[in-house]
Tab-separated table of C-alpha atoms in Angstrom:
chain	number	residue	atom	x	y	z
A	1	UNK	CA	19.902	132.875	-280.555
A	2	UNK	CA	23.546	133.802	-279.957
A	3	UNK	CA	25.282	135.025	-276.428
A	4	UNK	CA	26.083	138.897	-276.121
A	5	UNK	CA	27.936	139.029	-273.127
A	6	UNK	CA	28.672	137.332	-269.751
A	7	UNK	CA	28.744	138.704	-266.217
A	8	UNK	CA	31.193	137.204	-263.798
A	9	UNK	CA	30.845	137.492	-260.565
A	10	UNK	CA	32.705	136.955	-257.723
A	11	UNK	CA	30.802	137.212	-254.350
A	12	UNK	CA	31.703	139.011	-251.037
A	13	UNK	CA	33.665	136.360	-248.926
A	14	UNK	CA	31.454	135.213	-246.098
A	15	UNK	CA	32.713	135.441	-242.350
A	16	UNK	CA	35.447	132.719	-243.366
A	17	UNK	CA	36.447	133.605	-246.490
A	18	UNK	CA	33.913	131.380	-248.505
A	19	UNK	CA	33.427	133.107	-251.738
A	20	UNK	CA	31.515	131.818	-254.433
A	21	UNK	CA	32.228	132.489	-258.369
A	22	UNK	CA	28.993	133.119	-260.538
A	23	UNK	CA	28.233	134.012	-264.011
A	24	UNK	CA	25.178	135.004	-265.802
A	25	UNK	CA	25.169	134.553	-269.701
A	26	UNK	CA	22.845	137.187	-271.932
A	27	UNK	CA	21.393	136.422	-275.260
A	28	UNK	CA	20.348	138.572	-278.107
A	29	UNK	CA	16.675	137.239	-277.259
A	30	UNK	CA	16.654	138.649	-273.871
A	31	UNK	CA	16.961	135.202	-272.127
A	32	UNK	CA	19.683	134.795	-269.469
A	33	UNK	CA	20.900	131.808	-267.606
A	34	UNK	CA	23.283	131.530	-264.217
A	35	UNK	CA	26.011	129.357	-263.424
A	36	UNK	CA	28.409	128.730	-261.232
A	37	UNK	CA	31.970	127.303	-260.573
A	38	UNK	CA	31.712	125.757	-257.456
A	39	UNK	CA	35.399	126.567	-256.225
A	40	UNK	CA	34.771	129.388	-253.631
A	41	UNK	CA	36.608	127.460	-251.061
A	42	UNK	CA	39.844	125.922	-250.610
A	43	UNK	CA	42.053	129.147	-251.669
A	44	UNK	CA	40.834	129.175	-255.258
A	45	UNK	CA	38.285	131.404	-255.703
A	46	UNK	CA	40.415	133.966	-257.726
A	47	UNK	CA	41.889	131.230	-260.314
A	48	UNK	CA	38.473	130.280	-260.565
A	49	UNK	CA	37.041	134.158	-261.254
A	50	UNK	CA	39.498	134.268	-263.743
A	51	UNK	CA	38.717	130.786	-265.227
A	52	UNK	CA	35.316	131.518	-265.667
A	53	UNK	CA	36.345	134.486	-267.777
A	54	UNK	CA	38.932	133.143	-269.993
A	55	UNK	CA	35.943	130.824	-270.932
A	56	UNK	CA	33.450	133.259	-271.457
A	57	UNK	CA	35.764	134.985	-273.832
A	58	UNK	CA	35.588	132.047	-276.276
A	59	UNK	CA	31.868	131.686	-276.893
A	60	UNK	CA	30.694	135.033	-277.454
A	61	UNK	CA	28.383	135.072	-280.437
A	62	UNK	CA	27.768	131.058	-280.261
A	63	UNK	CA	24.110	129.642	-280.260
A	64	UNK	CA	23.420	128.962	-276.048
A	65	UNK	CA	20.987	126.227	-276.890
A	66	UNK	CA	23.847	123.864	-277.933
A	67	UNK	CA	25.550	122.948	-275.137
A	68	UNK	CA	27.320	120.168	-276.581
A	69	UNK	CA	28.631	121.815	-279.414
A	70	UNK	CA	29.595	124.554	-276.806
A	71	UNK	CA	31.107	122.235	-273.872
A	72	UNK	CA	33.672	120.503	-276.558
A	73	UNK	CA	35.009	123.522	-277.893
A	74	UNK	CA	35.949	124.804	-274.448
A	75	UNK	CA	36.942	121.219	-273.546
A	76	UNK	CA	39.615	121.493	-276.513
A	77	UNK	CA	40.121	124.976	-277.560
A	78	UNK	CA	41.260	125.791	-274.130
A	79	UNK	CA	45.150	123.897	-273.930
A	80	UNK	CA	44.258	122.475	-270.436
A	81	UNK	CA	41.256	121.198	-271.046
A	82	UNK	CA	42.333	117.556	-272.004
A	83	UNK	CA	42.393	115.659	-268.604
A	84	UNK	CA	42.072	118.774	-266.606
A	85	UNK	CA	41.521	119.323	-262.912
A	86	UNK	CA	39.221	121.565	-261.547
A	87	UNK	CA	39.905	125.353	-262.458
A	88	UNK	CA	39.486	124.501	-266.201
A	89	UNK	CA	36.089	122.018	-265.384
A	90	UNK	CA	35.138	124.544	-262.794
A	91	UNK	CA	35.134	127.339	-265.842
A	92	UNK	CA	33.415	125.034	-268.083
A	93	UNK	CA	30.890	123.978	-265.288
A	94	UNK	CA	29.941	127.820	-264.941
A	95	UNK	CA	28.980	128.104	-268.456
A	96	UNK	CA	27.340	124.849	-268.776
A	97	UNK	CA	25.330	125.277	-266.110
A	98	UNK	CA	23.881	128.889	-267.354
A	99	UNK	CA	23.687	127.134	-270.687
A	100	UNK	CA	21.060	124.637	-270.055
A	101	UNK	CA	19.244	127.172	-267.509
A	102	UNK	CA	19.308	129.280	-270.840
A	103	UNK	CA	17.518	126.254	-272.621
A	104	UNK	CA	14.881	125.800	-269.968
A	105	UNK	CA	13.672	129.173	-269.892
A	106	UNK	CA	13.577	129.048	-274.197
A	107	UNK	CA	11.392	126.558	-273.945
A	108	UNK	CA	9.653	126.894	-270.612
A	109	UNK	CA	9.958	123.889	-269.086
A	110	UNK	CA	12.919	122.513	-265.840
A	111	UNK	CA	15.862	121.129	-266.848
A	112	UNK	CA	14.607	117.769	-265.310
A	113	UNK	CA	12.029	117.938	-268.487
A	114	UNK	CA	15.454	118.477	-270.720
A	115	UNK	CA	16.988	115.250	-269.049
A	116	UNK	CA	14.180	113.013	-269.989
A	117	UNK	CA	11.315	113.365	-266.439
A	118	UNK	CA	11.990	112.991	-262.864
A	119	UNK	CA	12.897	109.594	-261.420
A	120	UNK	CA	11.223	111.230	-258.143
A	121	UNK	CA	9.390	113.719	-256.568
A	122	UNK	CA	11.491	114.126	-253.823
A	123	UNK	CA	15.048	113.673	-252.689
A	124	UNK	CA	16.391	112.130	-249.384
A	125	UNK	CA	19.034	114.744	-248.066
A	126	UNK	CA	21.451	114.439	-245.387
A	127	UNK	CA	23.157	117.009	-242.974
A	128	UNK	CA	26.570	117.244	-244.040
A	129	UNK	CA	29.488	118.388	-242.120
A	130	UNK	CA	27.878	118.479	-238.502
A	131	UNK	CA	31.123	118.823	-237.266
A	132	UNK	CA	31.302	122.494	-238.548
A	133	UNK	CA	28.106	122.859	-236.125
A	134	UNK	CA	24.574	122.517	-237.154
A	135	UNK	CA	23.086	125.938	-238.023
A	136	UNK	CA	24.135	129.467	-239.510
A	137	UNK	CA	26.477	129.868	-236.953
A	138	UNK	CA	30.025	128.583	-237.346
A	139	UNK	CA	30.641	126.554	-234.321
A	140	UNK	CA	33.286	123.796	-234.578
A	141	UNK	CA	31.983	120.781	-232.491
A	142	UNK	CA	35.287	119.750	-230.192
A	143	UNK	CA	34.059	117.870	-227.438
A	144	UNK	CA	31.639	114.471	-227.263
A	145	UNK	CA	28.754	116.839	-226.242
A	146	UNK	CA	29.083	119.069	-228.876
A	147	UNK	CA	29.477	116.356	-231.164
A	148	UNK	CA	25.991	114.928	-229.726
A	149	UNK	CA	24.724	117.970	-229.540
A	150	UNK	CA	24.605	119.127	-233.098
A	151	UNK	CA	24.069	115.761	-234.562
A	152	UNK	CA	21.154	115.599	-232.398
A	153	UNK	CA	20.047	119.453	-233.758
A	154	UNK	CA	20.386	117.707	-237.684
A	155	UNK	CA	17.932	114.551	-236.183
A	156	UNK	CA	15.414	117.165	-235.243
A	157	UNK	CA	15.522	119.065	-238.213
A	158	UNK	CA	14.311	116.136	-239.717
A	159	UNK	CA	16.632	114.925	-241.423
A	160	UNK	CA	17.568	110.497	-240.726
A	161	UNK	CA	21.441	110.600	-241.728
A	162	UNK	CA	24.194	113.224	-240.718
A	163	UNK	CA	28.085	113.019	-242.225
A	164	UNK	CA	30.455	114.491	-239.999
A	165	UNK	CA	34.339	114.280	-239.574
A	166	UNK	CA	35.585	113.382	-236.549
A	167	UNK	CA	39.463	113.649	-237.146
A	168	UNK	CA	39.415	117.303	-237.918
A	169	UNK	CA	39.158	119.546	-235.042
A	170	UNK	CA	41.184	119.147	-231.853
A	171	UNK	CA	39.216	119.033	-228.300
A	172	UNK	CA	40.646	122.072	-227.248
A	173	UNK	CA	41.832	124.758	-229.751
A	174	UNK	CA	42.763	123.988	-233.850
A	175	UNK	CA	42.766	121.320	-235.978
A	176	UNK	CA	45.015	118.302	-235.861
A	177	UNK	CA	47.652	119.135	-238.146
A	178	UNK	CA	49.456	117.447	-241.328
A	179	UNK	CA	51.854	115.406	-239.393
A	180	UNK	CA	49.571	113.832	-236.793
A	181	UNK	CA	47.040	113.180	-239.498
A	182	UNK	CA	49.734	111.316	-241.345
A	183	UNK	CA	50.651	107.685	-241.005
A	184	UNK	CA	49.136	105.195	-238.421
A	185	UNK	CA	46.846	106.473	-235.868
A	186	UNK	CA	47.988	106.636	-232.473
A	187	UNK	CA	45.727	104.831	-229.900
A	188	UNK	CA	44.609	108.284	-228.553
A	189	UNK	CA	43.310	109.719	-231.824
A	190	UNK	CA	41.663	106.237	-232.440
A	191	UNK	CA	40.191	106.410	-229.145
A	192	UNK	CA	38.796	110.216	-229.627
A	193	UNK	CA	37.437	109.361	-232.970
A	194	UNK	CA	35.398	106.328	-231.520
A	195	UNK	CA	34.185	108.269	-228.726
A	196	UNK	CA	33.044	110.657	-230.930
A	197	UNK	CA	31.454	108.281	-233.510
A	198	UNK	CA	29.805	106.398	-230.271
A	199	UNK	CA	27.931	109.795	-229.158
A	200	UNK	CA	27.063	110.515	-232.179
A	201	UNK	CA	25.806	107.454	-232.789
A	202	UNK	CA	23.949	107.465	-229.582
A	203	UNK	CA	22.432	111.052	-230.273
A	204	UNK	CA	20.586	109.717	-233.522
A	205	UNK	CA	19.664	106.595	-232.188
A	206	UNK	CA	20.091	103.115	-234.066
A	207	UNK	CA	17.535	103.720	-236.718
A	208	UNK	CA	19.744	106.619	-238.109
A	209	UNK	CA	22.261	106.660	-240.394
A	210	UNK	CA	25.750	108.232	-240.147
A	211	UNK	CA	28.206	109.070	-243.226
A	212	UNK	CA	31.773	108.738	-241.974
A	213	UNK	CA	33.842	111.772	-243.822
A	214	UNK	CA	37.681	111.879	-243.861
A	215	UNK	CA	38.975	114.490	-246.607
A	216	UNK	CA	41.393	112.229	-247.036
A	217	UNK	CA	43.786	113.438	-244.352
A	218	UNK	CA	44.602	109.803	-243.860
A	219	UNK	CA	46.737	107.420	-245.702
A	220	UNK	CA	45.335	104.050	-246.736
A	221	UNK	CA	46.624	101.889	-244.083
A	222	UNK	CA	45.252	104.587	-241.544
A	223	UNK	CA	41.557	105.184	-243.326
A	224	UNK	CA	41.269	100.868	-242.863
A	225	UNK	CA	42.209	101.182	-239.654
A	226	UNK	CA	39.636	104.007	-239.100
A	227	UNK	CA	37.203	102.420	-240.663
A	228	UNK	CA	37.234	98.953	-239.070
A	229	UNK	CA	36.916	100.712	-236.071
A	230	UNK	CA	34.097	102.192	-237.201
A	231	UNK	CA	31.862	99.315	-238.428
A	232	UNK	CA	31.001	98.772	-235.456
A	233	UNK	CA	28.718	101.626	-235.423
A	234	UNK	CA	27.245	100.858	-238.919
A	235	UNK	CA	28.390	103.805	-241.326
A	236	UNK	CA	26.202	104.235	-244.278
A	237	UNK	CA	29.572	104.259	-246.347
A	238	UNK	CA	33.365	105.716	-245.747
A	239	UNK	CA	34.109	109.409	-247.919
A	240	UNK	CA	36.752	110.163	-249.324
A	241	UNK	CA	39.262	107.929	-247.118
A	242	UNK	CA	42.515	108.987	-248.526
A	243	UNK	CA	43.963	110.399	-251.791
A	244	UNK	CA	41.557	109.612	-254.687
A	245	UNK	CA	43.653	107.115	-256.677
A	246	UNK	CA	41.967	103.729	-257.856
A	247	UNK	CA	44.399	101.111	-256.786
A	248	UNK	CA	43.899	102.972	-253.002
A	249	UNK	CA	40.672	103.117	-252.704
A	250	UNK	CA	40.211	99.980	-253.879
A	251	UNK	CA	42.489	98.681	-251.332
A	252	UNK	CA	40.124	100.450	-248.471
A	253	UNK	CA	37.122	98.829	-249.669
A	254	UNK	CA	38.623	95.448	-249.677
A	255	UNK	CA	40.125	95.504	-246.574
A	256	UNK	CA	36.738	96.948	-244.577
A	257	UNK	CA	34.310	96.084	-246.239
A	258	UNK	CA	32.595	99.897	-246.629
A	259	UNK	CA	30.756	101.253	-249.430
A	260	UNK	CA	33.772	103.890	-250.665
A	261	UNK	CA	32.451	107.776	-251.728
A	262	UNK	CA	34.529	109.719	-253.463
A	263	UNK	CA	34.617	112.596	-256.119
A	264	UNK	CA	34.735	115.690	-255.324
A	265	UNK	CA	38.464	115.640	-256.817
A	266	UNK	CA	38.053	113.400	-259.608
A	267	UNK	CA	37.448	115.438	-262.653
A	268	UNK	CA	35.727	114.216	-265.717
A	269	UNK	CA	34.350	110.815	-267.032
A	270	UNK	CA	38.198	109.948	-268.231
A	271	UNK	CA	39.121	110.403	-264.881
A	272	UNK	CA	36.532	108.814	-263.304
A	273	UNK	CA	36.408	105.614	-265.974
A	274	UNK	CA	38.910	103.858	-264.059
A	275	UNK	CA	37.786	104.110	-260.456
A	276	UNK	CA	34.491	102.503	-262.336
A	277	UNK	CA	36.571	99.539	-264.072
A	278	UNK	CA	38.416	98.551	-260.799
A	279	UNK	CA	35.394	99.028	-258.347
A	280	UNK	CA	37.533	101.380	-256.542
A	281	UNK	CA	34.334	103.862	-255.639
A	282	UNK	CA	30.669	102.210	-254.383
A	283	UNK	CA	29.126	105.712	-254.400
A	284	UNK	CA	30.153	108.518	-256.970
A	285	UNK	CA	30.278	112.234	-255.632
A	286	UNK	CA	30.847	114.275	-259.319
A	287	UNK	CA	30.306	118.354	-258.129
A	288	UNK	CA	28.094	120.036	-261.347
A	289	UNK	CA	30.518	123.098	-260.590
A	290	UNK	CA	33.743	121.374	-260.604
A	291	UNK	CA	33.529	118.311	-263.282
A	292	UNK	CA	31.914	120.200	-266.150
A	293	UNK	CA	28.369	120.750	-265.365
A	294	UNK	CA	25.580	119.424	-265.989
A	295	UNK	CA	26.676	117.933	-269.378
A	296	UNK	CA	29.710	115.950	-268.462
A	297	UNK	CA	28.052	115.350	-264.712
A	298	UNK	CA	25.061	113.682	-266.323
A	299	UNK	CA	27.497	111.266	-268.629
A	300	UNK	CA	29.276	110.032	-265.301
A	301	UNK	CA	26.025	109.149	-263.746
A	302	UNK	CA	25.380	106.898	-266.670
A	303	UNK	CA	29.020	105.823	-266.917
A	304	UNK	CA	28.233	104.676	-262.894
A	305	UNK	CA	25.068	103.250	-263.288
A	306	UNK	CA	26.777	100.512	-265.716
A	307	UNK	CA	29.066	99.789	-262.847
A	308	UNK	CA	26.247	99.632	-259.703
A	309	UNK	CA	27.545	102.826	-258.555
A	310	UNK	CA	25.596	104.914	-256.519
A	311	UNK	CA	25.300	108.691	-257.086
A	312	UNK	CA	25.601	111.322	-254.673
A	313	UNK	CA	26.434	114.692	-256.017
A	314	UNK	CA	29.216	116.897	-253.827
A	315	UNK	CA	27.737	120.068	-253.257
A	316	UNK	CA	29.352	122.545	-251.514
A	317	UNK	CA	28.427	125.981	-253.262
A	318	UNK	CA	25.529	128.641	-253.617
A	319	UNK	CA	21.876	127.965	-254.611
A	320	UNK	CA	22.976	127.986	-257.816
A	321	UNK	CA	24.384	124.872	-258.266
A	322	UNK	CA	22.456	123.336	-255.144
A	323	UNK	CA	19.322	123.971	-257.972
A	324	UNK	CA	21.558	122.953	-260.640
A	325	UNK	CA	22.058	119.523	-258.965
A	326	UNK	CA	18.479	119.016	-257.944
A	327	UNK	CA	17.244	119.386	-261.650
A	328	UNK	CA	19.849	116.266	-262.541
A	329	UNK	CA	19.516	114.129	-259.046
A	330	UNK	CA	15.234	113.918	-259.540
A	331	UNK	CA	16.201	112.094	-263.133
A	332	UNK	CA	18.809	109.418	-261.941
A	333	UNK	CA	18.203	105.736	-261.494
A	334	UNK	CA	21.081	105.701	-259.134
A	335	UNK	CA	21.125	108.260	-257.177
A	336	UNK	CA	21.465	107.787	-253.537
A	337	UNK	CA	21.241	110.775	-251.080
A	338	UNK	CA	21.459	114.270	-251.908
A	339	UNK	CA	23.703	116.439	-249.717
A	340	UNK	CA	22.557	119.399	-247.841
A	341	UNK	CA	26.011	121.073	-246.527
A	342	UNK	CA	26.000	122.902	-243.569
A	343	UNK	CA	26.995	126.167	-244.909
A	344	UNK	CA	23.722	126.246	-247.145
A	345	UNK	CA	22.256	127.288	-243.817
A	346	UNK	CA	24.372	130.117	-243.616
A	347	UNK	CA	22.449	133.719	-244.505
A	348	UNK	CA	25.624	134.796	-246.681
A	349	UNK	CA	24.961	131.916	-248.726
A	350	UNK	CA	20.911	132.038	-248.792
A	351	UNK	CA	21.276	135.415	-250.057
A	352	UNK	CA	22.632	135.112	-253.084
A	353	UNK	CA	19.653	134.011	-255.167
A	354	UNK	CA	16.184	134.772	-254.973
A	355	UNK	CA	14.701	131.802	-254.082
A	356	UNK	CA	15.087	129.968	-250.587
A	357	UNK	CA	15.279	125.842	-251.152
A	358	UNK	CA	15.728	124.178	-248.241
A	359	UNK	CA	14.533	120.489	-247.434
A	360	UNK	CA	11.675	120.113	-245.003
A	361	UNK	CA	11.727	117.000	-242.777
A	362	UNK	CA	14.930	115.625	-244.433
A	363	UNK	CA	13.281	116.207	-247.970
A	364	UNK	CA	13.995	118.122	-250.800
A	365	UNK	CA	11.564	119.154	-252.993
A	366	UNK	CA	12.710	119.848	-256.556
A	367	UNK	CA	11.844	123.310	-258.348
A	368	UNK	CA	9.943	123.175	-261.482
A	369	UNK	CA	10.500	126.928	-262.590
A	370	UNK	CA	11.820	126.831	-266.385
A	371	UNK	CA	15.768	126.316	-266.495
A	372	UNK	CA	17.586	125.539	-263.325
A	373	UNK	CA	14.654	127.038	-261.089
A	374	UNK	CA	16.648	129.605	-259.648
A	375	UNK	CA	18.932	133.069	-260.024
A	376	UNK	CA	21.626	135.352	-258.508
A	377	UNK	CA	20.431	138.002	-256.637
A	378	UNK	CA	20.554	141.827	-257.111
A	379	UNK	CA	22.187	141.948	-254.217
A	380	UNK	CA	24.752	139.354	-254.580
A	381	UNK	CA	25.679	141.478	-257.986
A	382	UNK	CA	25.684	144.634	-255.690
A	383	UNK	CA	28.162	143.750	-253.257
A	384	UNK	CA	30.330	141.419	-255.483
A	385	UNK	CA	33.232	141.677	-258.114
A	386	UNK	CA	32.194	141.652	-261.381
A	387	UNK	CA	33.598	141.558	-264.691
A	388	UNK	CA	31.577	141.673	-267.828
A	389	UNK	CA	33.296	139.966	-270.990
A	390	UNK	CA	31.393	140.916	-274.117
């Protein structure tokens, strides 16, 4: 089997601006596999469009069924690829990820089969980024009844934990900005944040849990003093607190006491060996379309469970890699939670494959169609950018 040619596609932006990059690889066999790099946010969706193309240009005419062989000759063909951040692992995570969807439907069987079984039937999920508003509409919660409001929509949606950020948006119009974020927290912004952690907290109810999400707008001195505040209401753990660096996130964890998440930034199992060695992260959040796919993302989630650490894949993309990331989570020993992001609610987003997995009562389900269990839609390839490289 050999690849022919790869479509690239770049999706119509969403109402703001969202835009997911997709690729679909073809064999001479008629067998095709989708992937994606999950960078279609965050002002890099172009870089990313053209990442996944540069790649695609180098493995024309290889064999799709061997990803590994395929995965280290991007990794160090491509002069960026050695300790690289997340255009080049976003590119490589695209191809990966159509690679071993490629290799499911060859031998027609899931890519859980592929990783050695599922761990579990079904996946505890979460409702992640509440503040953003609960539902396909974008509705920034500002005040403490919106925050109770939506966190209390999540609840009776059925799912038992919600993660929201409560040091983004400002009660009245925009978001805090750089400067206020920066340094130690005032006593009003302390004081808003708890009030908005107590309501929240009081929406769910005690039995409930609540993931405490920061984007690391703080600095470390500011994210302990955030999160000793917050113990009070029993956070499931603290994500991303501040800049991902070991010796910082250690430093959080020791001085509060909170299970530490964080990943989403760190790129590859050389970057991520570290925050393992000095116990820096308690839970692991590698993205399948940002750290290399499914190949690489697998070999961190063995690298953690050596270290106790918990997995919870970051996914913010299409239902691409939300299928992509079920097929791995079912097989792990470690994994923790699996996160359903708010904007996988969104029609723009649902609409760009052709099947529809959602969780039901805070459960996901996980496909068992051969490959990754899911495709790109017609018309996501209709009203997108593509580029074929053959």
């Amino acid at each position: 089997m050999k690849i022919t040619k790869v479509d690239v596609l770049r999706a119509k932006p969403n109402e703001r601006g969202w835009t997911p990059v997709l690729c679909r690889i073809y064999t001479d066999e008629g067998i095709y596999g989708d992937g994606e790099a999950a960078l279609g946010y965050g002002g890099v969706s172009r870089s990313a469009f053209g990442m996944v193309q540069d790649c695609a240009a180098r493995i024309l005419g290889m064999n799709p069924l061997e990803h590994e062989v395929i995965w280290n000759h991007l990794y160090r063909n491509c002069f960026w690829g050695r300790n690289g951040g997340p255009l080049v692992f976003g590119g490589i995570s695209a191809i990966d990820i159509a690679l071993w969807d490629i290799k499911g439907k060859a031998y027609g069987v899931p890519v859980h089969e592929l990783l050695g079984g599922k761990q579990r039937e079904s996946l505890r999920a979460y409702a992640s980024q509440i503040q953003f508003g609960w539902g396909p509409d974008y509705t920034p919660a500002r005040s403490l009844e919106d925050y109770a409001r939506e966190a209390k929509k999540a609840i009776d949606d059925g799912y038992d934990c919600v993660k929201a950020d409560f040091f983004s948006y400002k009660e009245g119009e925009g978001r805090f900005t750089e400067n206020e974020q920066a340094g130690l927290l005032s006593q009003a912004h302390m004081k808003l944040v708890e009030e908005r952690i107590v309501v929240t907290r009081e929406a769910i109810g005690p039995d409930n849990d609540i993931i405490l999400e920061n984007h690391c707008y703080t600095d470390a001195q500011s994210a302990v003093q955030m999160a000793n505040m917050a113990k009070a209401y029993r956070m499931f753990y603290f994500e991303e607190p501040t800049t991902p660096h070991p010796e910082l996130l250690s430093y959080v964890h020791r001085e509060t006491g909170l299970p530490v998440a964080s990943g989403e930034r760190i790129f590859s199992r050389w970057q991520y060996e570290k925050f393992f060695k000095e116990q820096a992260i308690q839970i692991a959040q590698p993205d399948i379309g940002t750290s290399g796919g499914i190949t690489e993302v697998k070999k961190i989630c063995d690298m953690a469970f050596t270290h106790d650490v918990g997995i919870q894949i970051h996914i913010c993309g299409s239902p691409i890699v939300t299928a992509a990331s079920l097929q791995l989570e079912c097989t792990l020993p470690n994994f923790v939670i699996h996160e359903q992001n708010v904007w996988s609610l969104a029609p723009s987003c649902r609409e760009l494959a052709i099947h529809d997995y959602q969780p039901h009562g805070g459960k996901f389900l996980i496909p068992d169609l051969p490959g990754i269990g899911n495709e790109i839609s017609e018309k996501a390839f209709a009203e997108g950018e593509v580029v074929t490289i053959k």
